Each structure stands twice: as structure tokens, then as C-alpha cells.
Coordinates of N, CA and C in Angstrom, one line a residue:
X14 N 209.4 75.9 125.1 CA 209.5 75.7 126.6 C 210.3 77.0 127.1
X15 N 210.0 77.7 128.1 CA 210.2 78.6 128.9 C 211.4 78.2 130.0
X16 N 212.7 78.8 130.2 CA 213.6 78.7 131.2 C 214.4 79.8 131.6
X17 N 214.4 79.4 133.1 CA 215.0 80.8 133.3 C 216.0 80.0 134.3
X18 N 217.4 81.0 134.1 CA 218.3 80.4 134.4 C 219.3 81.2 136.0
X19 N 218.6 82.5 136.0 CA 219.5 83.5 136.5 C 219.7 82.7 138.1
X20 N 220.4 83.4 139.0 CA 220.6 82.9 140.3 C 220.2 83.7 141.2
X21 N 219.9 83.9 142.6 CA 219.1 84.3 143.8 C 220.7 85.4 143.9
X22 N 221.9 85.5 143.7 CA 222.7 86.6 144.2 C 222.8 87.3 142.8
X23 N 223.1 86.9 141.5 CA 222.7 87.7 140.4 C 221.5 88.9 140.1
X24 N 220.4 88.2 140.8 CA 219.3 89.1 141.1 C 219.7 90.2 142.1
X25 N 220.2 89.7 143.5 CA 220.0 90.3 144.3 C 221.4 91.8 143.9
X26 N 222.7 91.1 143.1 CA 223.3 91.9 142.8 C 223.1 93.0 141.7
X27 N 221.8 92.9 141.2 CA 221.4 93.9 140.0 C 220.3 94.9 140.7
X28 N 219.7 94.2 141.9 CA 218.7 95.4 142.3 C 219.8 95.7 143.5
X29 N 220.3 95.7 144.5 CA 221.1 96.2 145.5 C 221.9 97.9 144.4
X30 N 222.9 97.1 143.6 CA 223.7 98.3 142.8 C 222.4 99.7 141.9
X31 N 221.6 98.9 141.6 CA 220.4 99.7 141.0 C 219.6 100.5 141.7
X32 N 219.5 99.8 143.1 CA 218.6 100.8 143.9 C 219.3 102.0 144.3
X33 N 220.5 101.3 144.8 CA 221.7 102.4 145.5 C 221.8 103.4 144.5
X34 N 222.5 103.3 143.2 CA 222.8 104.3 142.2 C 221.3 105.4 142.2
X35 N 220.2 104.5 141.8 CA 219.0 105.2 142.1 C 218.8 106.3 143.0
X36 N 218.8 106.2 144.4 CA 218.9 106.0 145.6 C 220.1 107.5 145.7
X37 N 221.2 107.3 145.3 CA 221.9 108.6 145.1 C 221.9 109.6 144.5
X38 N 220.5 109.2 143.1 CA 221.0 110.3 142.1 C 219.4 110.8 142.7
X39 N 219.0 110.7 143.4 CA 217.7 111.2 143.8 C 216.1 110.7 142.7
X40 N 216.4 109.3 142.0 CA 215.6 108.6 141.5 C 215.6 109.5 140.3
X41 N 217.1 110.0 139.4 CA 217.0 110.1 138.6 C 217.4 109.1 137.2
X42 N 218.0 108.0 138.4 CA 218.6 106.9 137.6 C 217.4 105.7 137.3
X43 N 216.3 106.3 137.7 CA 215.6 105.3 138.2 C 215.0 104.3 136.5
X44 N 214.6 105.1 135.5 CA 214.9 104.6 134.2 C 215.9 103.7 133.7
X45 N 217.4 104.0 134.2 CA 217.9 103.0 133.4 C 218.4 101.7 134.4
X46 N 217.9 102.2 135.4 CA 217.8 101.1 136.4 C 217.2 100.1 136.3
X47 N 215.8 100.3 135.7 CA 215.2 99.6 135.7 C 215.3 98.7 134.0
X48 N 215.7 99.4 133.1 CA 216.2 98.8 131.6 C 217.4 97.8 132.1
X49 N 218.2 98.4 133.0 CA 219.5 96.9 133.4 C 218.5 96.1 134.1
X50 N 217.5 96.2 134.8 CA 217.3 94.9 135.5 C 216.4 94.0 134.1
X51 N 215.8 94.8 133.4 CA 214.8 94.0 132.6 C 216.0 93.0 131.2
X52 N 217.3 93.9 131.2 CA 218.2 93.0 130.4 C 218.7 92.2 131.4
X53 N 219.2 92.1 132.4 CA 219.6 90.7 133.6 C 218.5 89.8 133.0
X54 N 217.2 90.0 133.6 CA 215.9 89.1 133.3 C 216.5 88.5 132.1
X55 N 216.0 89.0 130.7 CA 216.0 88.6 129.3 C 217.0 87.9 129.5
X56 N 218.3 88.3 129.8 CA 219.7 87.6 129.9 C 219.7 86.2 130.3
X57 N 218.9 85.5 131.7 CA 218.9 84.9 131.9 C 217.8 84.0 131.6
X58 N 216.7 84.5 130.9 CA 215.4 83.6 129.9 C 216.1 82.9 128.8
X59 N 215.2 81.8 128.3 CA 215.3 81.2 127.4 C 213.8 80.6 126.8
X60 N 213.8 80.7 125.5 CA 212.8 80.3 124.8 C 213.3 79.0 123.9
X61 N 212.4 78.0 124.5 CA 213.0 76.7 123.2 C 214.7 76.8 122.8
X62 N 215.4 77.3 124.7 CA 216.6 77.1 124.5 C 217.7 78.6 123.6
X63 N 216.4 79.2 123.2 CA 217.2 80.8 122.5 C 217.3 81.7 123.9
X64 N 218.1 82.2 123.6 CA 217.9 83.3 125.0 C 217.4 84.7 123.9
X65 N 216.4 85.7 125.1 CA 215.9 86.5 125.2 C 217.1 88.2 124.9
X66 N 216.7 89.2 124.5 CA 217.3 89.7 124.7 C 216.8 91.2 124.7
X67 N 216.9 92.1 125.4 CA 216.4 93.5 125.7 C 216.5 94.7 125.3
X68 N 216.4 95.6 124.5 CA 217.3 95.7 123.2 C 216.9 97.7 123.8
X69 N 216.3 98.0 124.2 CA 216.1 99.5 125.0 C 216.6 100.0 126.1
X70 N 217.1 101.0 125.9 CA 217.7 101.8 126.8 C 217.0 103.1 128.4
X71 N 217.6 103.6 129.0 CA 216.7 104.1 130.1 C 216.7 105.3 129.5
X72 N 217.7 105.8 128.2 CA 217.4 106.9 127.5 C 216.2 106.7 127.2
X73 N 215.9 105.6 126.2 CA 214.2 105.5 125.5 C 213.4 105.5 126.7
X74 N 213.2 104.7 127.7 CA 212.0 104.5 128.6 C 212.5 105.8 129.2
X75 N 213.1 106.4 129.6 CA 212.6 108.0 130.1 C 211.9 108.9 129.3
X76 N 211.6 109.1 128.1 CA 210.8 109.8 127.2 C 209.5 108.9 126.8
X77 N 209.5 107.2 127.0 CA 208.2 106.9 127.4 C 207.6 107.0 128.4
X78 N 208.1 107.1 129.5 CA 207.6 107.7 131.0 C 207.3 108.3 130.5
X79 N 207.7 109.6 130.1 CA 207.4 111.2 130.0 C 206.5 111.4 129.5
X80 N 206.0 110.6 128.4 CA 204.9 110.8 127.5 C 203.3 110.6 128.1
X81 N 203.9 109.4 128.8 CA 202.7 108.4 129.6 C 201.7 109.5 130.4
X82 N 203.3 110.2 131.4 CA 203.1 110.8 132.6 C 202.5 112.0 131.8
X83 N 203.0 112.8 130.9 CA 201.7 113.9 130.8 C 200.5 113.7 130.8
X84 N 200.1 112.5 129.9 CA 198.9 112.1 129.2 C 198.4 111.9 130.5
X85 N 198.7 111.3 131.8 CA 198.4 111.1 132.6 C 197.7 112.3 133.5
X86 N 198.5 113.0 133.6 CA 198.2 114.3 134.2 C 196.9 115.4 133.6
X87 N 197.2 115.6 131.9 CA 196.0 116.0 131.2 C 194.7 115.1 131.2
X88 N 194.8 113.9 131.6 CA 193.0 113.5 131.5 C 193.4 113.5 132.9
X89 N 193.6 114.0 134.3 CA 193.2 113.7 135.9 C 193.6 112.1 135.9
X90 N 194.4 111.5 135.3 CA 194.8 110.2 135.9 C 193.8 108.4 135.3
X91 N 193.2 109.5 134.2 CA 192.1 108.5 133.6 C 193.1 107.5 132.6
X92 N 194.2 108.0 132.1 CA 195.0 107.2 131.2 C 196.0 106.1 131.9
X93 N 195.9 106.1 133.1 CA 196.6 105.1 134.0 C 196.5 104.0 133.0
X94 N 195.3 102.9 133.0 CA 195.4 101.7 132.6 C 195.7 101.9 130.9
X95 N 195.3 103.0 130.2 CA 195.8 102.9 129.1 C 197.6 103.3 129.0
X96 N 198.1 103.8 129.7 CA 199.4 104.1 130.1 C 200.0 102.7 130.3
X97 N 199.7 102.5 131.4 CA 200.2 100.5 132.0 C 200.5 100.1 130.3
X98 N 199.2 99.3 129.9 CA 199.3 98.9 128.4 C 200.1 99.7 127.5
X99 N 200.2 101.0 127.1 CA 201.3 101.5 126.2 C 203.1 100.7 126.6
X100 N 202.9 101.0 128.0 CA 204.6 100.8 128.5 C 204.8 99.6 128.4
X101 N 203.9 98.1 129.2 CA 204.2 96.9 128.4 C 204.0 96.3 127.3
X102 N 203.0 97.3 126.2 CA 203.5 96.9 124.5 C 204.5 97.3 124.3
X103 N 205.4 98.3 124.6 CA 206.3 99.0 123.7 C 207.5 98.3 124.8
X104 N 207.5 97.5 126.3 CA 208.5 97.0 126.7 C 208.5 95.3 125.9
X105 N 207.6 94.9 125.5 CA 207.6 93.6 124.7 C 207.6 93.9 123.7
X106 N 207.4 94.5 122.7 CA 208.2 95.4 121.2 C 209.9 95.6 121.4
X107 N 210.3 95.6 122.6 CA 211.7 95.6 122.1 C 212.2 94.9 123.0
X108 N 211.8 93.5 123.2 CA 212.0 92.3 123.5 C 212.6 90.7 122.3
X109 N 213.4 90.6 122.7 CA 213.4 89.5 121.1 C 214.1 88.0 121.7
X110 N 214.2 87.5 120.5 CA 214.5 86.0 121.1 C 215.9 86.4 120.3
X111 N 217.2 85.9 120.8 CA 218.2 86.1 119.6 C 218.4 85.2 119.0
X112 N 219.0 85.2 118.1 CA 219.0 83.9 117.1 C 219.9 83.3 117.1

């Protein structure tokens, strides 16, 4: 069974601080912005009662951007949906239930 526990100002406090930091560094924060919001999430899931846990950094997802984004650029934009699928295998690859 699936539960999620987090609250409507916990959310709201992880994207407000996220955007803003974002938002100042000229979206160069925008990577690990988005790795704290996806550990809030996990943080507040539960699986059969285990909680979830997120285990990547915005160091790592900026060099999978990076990779996506060339491939993207060298085929004219044809690797989009193969791109999509690389970033959410490799974001549920370093997803876990903790024990």
C-alpha cells in the first residue's frame, strides 16, 4: 500500500525556497532544486509503511541533463522521448524503499 504523508505548507516550503534560490542563481540551481524537491517527495512516501528514499544528487542529474541535452541537440530533437525515458529510469534507479 502506497502513502504519502507530506503537508500542503511542507510542499509549498520546498518549492517557494527552490524556485527563489533557482530564480537568483539564474537557473543554475535549477538541478539540485529539483533533487531536494524529489527527496521531500520520497521523504514523505511510504511503501507497505517503509519510507522511500532518494539517494542522487543535483551534482549527478546535472551531468544527466547534460548528456540527454547534447544527444538531444545532435539528432535535431528526435531523442526527446528517448531522453524523457533515460532521466525517469535513471531517476527510479536511484529511488529505494529504506529498510
Amino acid at each position: 500500500m502506497f502513502e504519502f504523508r507530506g503537508s500542503g505548507f511542507g510542499y509549498f516550503w520546498v518549492c517557494a525556497w527552490t524556485t527563489l534560490v533557482t530564480f537568483v542563481t539564474g537557473g543554475l540551481f535549477f538541478h539540485w532544486a529539483y533533487s531536494a524537491m524529489q527527496r521531500w517527495i520520497c521523504k514523505n512516501t511510504y511503501v507497505d509503511g517503509r519510507q522511500l528514499e532518494f539517494t542522487w544528487s543535483g551534482f549527478d542529474f546535472f551531468f544527466q541533463w547534460l548528456l540527454i541535452y547534447i544527444l538531444f541537440i545532435v539528432t535535431f530533437g528526435i531523442y526527446i522521448p528517448c531522453g524523457y525515458c533515460r532521466f525517469k529510469r535513471w531517476e527510479t534507479e536511484n529511488t529505494r524503499i529504506v529498510s
